[in-house]
Coordinates of C-alpha atoms and ligand atoms in Angstrom, one line a residue:
X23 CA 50.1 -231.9 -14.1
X24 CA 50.9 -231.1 -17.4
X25 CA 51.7 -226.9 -18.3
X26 CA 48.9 -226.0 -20.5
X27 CA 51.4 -224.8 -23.1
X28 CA 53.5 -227.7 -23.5
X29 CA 50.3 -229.9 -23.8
X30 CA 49.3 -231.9 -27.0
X31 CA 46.0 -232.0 -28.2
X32 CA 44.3 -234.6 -30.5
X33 CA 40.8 -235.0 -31.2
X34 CA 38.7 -236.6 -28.6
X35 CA 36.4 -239.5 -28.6
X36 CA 33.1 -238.6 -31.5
X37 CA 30.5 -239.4 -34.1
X38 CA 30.4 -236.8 -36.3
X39 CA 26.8 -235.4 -37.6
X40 CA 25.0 -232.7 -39.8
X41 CA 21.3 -231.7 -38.5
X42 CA 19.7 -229.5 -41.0
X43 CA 22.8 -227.3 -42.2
X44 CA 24.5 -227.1 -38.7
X45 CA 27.6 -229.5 -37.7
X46 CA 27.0 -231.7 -34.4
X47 CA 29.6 -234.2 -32.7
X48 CA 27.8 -236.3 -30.3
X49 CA 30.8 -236.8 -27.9
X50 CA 30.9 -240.7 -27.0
X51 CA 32.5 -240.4 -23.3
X52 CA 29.5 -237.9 -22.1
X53 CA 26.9 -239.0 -24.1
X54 CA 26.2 -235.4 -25.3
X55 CA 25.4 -233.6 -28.5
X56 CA 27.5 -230.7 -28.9
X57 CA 26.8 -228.3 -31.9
X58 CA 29.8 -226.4 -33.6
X59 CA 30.5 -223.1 -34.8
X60 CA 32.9 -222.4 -37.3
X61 CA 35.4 -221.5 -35.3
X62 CA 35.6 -225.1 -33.7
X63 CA 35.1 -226.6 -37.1
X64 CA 38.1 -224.7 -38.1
X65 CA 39.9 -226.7 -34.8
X66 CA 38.9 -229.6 -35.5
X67 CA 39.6 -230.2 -38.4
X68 CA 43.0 -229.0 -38.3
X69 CA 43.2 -231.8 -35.5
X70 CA 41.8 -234.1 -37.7
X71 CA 45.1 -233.7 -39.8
X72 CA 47.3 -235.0 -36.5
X73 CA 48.2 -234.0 -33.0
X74 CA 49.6 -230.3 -32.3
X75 CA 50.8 -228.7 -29.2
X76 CA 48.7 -225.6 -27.8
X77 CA 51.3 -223.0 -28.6
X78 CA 50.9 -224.2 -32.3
X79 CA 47.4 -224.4 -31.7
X80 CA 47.1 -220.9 -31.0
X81 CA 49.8 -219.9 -33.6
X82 CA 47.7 -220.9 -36.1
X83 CA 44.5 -219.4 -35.0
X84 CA 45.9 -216.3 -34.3
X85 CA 47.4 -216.3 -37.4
X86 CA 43.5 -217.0 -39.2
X87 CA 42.2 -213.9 -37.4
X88 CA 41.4 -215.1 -34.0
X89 CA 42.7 -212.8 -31.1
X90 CA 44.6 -214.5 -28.4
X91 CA 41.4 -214.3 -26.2
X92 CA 39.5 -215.6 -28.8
X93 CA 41.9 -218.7 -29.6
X94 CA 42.7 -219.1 -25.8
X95 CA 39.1 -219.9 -24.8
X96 CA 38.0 -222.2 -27.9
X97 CA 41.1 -224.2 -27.0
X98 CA 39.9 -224.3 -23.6
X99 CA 36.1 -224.6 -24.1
X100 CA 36.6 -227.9 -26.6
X101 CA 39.5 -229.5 -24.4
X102 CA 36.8 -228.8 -21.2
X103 CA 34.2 -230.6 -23.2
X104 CA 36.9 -233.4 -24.3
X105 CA 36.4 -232.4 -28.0
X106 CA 39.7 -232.3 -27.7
X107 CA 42.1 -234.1 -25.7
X108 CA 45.4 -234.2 -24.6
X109 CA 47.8 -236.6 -22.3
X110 CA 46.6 -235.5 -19.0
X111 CA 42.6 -235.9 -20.1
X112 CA 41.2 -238.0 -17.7
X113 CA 38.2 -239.7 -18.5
X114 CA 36.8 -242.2 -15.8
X115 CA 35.3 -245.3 -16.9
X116 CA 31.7 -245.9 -16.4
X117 CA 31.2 -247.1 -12.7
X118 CA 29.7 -250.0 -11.7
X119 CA 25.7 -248.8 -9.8
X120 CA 26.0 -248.9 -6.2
X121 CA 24.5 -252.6 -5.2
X122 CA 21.6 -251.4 -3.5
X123 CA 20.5 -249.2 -6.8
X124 CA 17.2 -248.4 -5.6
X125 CA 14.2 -250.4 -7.7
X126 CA 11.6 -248.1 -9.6
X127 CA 9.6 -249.8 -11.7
X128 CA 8.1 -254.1 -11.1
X129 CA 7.0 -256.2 -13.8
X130 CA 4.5 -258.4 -12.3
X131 CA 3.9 -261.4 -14.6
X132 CA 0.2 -261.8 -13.1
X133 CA 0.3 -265.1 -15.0
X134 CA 2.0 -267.5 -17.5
X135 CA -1.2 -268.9 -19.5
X136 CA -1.9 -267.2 -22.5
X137 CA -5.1 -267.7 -24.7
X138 CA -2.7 -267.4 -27.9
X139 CA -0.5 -269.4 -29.2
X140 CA 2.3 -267.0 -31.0
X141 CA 4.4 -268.6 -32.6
X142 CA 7.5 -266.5 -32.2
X143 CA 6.4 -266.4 -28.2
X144 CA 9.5 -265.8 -25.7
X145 CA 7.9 -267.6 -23.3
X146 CA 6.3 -270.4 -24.9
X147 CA 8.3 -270.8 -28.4
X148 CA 10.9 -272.6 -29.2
X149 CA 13.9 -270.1 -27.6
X150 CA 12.5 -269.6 -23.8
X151 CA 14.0 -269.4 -21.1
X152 CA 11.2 -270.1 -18.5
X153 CA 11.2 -273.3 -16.5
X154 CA 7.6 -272.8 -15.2
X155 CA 7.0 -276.7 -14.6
X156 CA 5.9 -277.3 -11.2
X157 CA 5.4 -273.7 -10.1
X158 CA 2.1 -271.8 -9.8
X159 CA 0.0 -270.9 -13.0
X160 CA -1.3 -267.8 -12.0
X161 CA -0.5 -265.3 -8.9
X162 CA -2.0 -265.3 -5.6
X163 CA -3.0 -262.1 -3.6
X164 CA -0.4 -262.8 -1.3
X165 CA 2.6 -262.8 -3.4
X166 CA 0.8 -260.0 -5.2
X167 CA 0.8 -257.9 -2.1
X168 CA 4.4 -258.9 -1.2
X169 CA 5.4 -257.5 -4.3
X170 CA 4.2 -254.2 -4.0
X171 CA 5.9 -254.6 -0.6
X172 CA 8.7 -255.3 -1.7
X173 CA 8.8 -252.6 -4.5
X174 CA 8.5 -250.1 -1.8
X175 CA 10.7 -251.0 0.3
X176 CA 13.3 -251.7 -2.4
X177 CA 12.6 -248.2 -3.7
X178 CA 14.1 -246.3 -1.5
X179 CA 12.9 -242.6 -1.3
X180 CA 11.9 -242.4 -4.8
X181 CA 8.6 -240.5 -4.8
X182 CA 7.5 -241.9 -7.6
X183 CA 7.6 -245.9 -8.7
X184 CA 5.8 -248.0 -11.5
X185 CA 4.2 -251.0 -11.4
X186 CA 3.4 -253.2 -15.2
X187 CA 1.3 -255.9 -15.2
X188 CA 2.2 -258.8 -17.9
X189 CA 1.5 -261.9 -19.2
X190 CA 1.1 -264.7 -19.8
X191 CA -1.6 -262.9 -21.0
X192 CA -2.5 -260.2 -18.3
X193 CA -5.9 -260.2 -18.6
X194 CA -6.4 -263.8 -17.5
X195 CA -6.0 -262.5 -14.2
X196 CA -7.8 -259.5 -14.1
X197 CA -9.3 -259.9 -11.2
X198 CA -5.7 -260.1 -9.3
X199 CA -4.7 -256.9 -11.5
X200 CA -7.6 -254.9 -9.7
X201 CA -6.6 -255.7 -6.1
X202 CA -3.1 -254.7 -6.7
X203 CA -4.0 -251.4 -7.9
X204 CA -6.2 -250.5 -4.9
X205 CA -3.3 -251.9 -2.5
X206 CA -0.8 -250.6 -4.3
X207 CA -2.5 -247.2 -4.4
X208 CA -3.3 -247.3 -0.4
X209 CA 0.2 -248.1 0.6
X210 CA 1.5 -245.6 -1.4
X211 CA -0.4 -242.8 -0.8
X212 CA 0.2 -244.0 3.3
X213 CA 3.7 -243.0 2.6
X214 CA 3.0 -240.3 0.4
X215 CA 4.0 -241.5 -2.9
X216 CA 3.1 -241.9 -5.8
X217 CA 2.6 -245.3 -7.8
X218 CA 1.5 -245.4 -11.2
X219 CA 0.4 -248.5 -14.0
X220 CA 0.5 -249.8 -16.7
X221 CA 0.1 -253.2 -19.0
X222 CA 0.6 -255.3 -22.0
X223 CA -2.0 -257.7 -22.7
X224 CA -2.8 -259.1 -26.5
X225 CA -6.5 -257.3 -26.5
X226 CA -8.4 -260.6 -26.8
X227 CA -10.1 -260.2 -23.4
X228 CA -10.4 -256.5 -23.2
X229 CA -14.2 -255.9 -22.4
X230 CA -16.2 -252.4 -21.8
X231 CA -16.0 -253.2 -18.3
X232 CA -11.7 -253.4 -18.0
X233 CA -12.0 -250.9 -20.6
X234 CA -13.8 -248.3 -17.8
X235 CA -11.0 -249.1 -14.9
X236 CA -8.3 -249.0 -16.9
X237 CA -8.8 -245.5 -17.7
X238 CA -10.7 -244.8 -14.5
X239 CA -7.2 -245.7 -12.6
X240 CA -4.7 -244.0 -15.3
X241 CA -3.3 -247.5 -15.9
X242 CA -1.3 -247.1 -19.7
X243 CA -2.3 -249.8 -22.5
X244 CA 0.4 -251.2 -24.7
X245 CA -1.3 -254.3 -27.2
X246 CA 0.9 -256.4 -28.7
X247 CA -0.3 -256.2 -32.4
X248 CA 1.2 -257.4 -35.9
X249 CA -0.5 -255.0 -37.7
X250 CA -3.8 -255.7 -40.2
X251 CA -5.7 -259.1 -40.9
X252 CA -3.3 -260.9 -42.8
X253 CA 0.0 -260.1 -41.1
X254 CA -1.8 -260.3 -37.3
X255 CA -3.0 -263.7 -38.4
X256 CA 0.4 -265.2 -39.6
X257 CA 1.5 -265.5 -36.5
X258 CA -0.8 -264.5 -33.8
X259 CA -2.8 -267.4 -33.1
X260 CA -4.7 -269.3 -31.0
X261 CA -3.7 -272.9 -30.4
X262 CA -6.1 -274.3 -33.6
X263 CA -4.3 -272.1 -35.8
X264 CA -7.2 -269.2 -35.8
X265 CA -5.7 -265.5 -36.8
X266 CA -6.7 -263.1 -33.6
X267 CA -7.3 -260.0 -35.7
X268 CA -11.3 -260.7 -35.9
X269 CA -11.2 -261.2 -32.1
X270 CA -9.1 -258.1 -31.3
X271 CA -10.1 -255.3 -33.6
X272 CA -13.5 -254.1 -31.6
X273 CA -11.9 -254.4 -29.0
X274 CA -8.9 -252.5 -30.2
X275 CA -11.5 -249.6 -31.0
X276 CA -13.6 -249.7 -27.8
X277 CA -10.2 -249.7 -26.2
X278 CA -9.4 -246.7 -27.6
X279 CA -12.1 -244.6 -28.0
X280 CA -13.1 -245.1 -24.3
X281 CA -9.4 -244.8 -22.9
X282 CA -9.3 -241.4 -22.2
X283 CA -6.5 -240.9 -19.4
X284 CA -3.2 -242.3 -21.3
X285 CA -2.3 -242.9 -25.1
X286 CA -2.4 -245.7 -26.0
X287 CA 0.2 -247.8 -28.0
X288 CA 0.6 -251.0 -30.1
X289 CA 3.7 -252.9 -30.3
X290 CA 4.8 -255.0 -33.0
X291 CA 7.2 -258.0 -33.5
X292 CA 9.1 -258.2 -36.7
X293 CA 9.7 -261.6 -38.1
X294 CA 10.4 -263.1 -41.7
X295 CA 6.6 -262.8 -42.2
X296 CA 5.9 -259.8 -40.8
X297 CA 8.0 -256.9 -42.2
X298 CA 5.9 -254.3 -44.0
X299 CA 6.8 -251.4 -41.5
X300 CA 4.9 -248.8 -43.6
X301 CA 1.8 -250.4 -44.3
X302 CA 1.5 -252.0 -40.6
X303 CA 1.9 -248.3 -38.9
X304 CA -0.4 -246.9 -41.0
X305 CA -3.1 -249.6 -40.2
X306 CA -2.4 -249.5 -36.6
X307 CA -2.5 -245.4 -36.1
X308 CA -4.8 -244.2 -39.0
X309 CA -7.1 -247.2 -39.1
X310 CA -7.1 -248.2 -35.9
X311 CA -6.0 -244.8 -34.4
X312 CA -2.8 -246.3 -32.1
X313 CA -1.1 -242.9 -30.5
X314 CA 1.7 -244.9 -30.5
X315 CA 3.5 -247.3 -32.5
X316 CA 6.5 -249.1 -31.8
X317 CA 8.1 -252.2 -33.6
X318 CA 10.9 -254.7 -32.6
X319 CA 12.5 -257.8 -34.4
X320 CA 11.6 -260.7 -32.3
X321 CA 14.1 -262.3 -30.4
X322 CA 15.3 -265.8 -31.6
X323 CA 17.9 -268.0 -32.3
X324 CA 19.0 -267.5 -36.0
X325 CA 17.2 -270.8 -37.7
X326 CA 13.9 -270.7 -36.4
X327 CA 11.2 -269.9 -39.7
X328 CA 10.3 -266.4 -38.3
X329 CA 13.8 -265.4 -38.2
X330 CA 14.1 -262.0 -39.6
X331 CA 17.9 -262.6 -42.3
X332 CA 19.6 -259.5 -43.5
X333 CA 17.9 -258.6 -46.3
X334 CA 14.7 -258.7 -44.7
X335 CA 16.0 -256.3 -41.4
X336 CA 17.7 -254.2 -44.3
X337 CA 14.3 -253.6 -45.5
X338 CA 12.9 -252.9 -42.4
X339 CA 15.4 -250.2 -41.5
X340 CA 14.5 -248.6 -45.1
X341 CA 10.9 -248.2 -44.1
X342 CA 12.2 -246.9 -40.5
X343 CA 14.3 -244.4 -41.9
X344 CA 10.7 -243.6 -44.5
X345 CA 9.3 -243.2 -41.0
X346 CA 11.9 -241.0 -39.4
X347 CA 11.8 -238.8 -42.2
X348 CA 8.1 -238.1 -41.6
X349 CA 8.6 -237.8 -37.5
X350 CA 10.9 -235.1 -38.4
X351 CA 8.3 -233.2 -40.9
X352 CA 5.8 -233.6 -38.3
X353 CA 8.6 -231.9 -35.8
X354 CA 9.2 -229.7 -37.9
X355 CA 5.7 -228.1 -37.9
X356 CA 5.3 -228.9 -34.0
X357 CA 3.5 -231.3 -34.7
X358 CA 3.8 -235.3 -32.5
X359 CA 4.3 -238.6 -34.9
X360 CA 3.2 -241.4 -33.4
X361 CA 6.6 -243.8 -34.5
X362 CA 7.8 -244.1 -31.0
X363 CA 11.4 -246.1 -32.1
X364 CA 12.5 -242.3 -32.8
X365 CA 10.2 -241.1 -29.9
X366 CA 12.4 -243.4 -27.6
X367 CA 16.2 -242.6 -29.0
X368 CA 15.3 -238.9 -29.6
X369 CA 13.6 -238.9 -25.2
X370 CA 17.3 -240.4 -24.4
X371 CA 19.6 -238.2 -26.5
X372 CA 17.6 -235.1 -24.6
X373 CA 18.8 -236.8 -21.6
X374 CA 21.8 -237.2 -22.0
X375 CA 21.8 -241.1 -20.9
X376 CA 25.1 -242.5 -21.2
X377 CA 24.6 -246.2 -20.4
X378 CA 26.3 -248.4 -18.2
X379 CA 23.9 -251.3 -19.0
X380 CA 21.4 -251.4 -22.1
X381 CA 18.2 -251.7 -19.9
X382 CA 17.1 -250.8 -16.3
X383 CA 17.0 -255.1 -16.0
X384 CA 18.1 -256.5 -12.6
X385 CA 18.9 -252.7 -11.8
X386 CA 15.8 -250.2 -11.7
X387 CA 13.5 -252.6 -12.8
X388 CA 13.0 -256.2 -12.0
X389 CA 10.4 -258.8 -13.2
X390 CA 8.2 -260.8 -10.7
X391 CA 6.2 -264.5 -11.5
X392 CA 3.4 -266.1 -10.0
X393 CA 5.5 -268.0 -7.9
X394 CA 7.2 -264.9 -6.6
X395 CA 10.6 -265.2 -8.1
X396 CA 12.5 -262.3 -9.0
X397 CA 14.1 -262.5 -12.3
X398 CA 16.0 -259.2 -14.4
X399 CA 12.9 -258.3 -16.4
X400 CA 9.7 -259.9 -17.5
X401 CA 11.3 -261.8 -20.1
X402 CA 13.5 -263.7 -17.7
X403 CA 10.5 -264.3 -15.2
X404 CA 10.1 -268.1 -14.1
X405 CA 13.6 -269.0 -15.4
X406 CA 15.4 -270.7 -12.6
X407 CA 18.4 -270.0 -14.2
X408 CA 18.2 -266.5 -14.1
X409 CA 16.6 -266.5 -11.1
X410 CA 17.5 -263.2 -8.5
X411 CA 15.8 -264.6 -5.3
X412 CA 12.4 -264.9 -4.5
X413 CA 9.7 -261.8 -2.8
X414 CA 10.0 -264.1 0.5
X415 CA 13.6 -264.3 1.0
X416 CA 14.8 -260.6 -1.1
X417 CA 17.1 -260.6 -3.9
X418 CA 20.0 -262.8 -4.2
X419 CA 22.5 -260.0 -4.4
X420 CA 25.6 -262.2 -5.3
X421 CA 23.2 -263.7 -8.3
X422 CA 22.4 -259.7 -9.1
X423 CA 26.2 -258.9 -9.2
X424 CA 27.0 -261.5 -11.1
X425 CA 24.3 -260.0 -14.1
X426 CA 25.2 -256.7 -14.0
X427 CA 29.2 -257.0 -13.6
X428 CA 28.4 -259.3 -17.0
X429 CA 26.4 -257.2 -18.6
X430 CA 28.3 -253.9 -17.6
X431 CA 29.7 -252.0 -20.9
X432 CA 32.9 -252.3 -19.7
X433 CA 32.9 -255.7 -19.8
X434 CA 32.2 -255.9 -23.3
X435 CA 35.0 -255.3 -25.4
X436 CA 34.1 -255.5 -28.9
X437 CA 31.5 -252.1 -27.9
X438 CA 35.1 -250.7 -25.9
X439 CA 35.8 -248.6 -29.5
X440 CA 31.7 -248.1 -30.7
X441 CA 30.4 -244.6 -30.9
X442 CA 26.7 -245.9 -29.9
X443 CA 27.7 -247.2 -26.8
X444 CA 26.1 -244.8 -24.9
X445 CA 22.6 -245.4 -26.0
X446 CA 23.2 -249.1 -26.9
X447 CA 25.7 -250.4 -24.3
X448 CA 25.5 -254.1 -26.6
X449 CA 21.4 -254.6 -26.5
X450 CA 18.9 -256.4 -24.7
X451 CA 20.2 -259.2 -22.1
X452 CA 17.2 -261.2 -23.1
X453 CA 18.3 -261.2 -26.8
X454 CA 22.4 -262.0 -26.0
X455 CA 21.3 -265.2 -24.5
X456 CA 19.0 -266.6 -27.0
X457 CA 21.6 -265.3 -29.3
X458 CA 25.0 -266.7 -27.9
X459 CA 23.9 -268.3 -24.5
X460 CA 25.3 -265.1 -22.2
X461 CA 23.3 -262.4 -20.9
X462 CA 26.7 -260.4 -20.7
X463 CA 27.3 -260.8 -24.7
X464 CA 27.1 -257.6 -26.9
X465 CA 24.6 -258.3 -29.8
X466 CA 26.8 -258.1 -32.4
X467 CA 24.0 -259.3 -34.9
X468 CA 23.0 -255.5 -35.2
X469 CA 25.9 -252.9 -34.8
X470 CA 25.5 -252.0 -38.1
X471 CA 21.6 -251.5 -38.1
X472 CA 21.9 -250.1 -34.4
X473 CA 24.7 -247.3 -34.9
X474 CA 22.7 -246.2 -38.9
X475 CA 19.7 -246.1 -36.6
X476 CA 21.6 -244.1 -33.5
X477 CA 23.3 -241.6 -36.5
X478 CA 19.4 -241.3 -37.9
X479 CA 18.3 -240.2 -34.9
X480 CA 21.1 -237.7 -33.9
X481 CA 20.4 -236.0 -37.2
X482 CA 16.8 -235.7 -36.2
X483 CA 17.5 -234.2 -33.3
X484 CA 20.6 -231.7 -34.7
X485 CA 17.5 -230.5 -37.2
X486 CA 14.5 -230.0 -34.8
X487 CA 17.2 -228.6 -32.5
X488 CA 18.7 -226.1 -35.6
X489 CA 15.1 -225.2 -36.6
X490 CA 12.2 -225.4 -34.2
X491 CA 14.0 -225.8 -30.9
X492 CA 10.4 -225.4 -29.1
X493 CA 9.2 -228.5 -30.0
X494 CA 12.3 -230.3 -28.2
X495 CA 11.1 -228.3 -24.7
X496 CA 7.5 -229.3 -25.6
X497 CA 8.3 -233.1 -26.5
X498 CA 10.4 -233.1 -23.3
X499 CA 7.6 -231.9 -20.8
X500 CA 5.0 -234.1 -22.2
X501 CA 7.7 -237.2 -22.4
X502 CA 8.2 -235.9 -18.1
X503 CA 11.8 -236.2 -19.5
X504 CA 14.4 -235.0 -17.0
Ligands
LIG23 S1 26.5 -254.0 -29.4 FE1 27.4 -253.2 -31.2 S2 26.3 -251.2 -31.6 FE2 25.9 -251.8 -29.5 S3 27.5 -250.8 -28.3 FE3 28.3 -252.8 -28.7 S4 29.5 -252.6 -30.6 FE4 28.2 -250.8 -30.4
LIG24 S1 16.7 -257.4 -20.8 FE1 15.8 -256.9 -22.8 S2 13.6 -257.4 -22.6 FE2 14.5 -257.2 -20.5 S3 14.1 -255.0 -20.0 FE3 16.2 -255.2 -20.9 S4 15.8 -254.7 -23.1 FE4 13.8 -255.2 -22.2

């Protein structure tokens, strides 16, 4: 091992940040937000103007005023923290999870009808994956209860697991939806844990009735929703071409007004068409009074009509960052804003997550069909090529290895020298293969918008953490963040 006074020191692995009037690094190989004081400003950027050796280090500092105690423990305070590093730093790469990572949440696709016809659809449009011919349309009890089996017995001694029903559109086999919560509920609590639920549906068949037992069993609501008449009905349609806003709207309203136990969210797909952030969050939480609203670019393949270029994403990260800038007035005064794409990157930089793979996909989480295969996530469900076994016969674990070792971060290289890569670790699996046919493939199509959106957010968090620290411990509690 190297004598600590004959080491070198260079600056470590960073993204540099200001939050309020404070200085930040968010150090890449921890995932963690470190704030400075001036005296490791002062260190840094001396560093910043090339390597030095400790006893210079401390030469200098002593020399600016520091005593040796003083200089003696910043050294040693930023090289423990890998600020700064020198030739005997050891930083281990990111391991691989162990193979049987215990499961926490299922996606159980209850169906794959829909009553819409969306043009952008995953599952339907013109990019899926699914392979559904010749498999069953809807899920039986049966299978149902063989996934909530199987959920618990993948789960390990997690006390606590999720279950989210999907589509298809989920409510097209409500009645399904209601016997898995009351099994699901029993076997749990035999074993004494917990289970909890939640759904995506489009809203079209919400009635007073599913309205009552969804909140009634705790079970959270997330409507996929373009945002007011004209942009809903561009491309959320039903099979004669008919907009979906006039269907969903009072229903949208009874939904929320009666839904009492959980907030409830909307969840929006950017495409060519559909872009006006501003105005489509403030229908869907003022006018229609979402708790939550998030938005995503759909997923496609770069020449389809809904296609989102780069002008039109550049826009929409204008209007995020109009948005960010209001979640972090609203922090500011303690208050919650209901843009949940800061919600989300702000719950993961209080954790601390420093990602092996972008998702829990084929890891935490995995998505179930009607026929019982097991697939990564929802958005792989029915795809025999991405099949990971089926509930009857377990997972496939060869098939699993073979996703995650290709989707690990270290098997990317172009994200090997990326500051994001601990919140990003290359995007979506679903996206990389519609994108370049490999669910391993970094989605280069966004580092640019994904590390000014990561830099946004660390800046939000550097000021609410500078200025009204409280509201950090009170948005952490009622996120049940860790
Ligand atoms: S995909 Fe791009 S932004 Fe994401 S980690 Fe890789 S290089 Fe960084
Ligand atoms: S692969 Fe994509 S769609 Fe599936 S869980 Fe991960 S991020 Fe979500």
């Amino acid at each position: 091992m190297t004598a600590i006074t004959t080491r070198n020191y260079r600056l470590g692995e960073f993204h540099s940040f200001q939050g309020a009037d404070r200085r930040f690094l968010y150090l890449v190989p921890a995932g963690a937000v470190f704030e400075l004081d001036s005296a490791a400003e002062k260190l840094i950027e001396r560093l910043s103007q090339g390597e030095a050796s400790h006893q210079q280090l401390m030469a200098e500092l002593v020399e600016s005023g520091f005593s040796y105690a003083d200089a003696d423990e910043l050294i040693g305070e930023l090289h423990g923290s890998h600020v700064i590093v020198s030739g005997d730093t050891v930083l281990e790469p990111l391991a691989n999870p162990p193979a049987d990572f215990p499961l926490q949440s299922l996606v159980m696709n209850l169906t794959n009808q829909c009553n819409l016809s969306c043009t952008y659809c995953y599952e339907f449009g013109e990019d899926k994956v699914a392979t559904p011919e010749g498999k069953p349309k809807f899920m039986d009890i049966e299978t149902a209860k063989a996934s909530v089996d199987f959920l618990l017995s993948q789960s390990a001694n997690r006390k606590s697991v999720h279950i989210t029903f999907f589509g298809g559109e989920t409510l097209m086999n409500f009645p399904l939806l209601k016997s898995v919560v009351t099994y699901a509920t029993e076997k749990a609590t035999e074993q004494g844990r917990h289970i909890d639920f939640s759904l995506t549906t489009n809203a079209t068949l919400l009635t007073p009735a599913i309205v009552e037992f969804l909140s009634e069993n705790r079970i959270g609501v997330t409507v996929s929703m373009d945002g007011p008449p004209d942009l809903q009905d561009k491309l959320r349609v039903f099979s004669n071409g008919r907009g979906s806003y006039d269907i969903i709207e009072p229903r949208v309203r009874h939904l929320i007004a009666n839904h009492r136990t959980r907030p409830i969210t909307a969840r929006v797909t950017l495409t060519a068409q559909v872009t006006d952030v501003l105005r489509i969050y403030r229908h869907l939480k003022h006018d229609l009074g979402f708790h939550e609203v998030g938005f995503a670019p759909v997923t496609t393949s770069t020449d389809r009509s809904y296609s989102i270029n780069a002008k039109g994403m550049d826009s929409v990260i204008d209007q995020f960052q109009k948005l960010a800038e209001e979640w972090l007035e609203f922090a500011l005064r303690g208050e919650m804003h209901g843009f949940s794409n800061v919600s989300d990157t702000i719950s993961e930089i209080i954790q601390g997550v420093n990602k092996s793979h972008p998702c829990g996909a084929g890891l935490g989480l995995m998505g179930v069909g009607p026929s019982g295969d097991i697939a990564p996530c929802h958005r792989f469900v029915d795809s025999d090529t991405h099949s990971l076994g089926n509930i009857a016969t377990g997972i496939d674990r060869e098939k699993q290895n073979d996703f995650l070792t290709r989707g690990h971060i270290n098997s990317k290289y172009d994200c090997q020298t990326c500051w994001a890569r601990p919140l990003c670790a290359g995007g979506c699996h679903h996206e990389a293969y519609v994108r370049y046919g490999d669910t391993g493939h970094p989605n280069l199509h966004y580092c640019d918008w994904i590390r000014d959106w990561t830099d946004t957010c660390l800046r939000i968090y550097g000021a609410v953490s500078a200025k009204n620290p409280t509201f950090l411990e009170v948005f952490a509690e009622r996120k049940a963040l860790n």
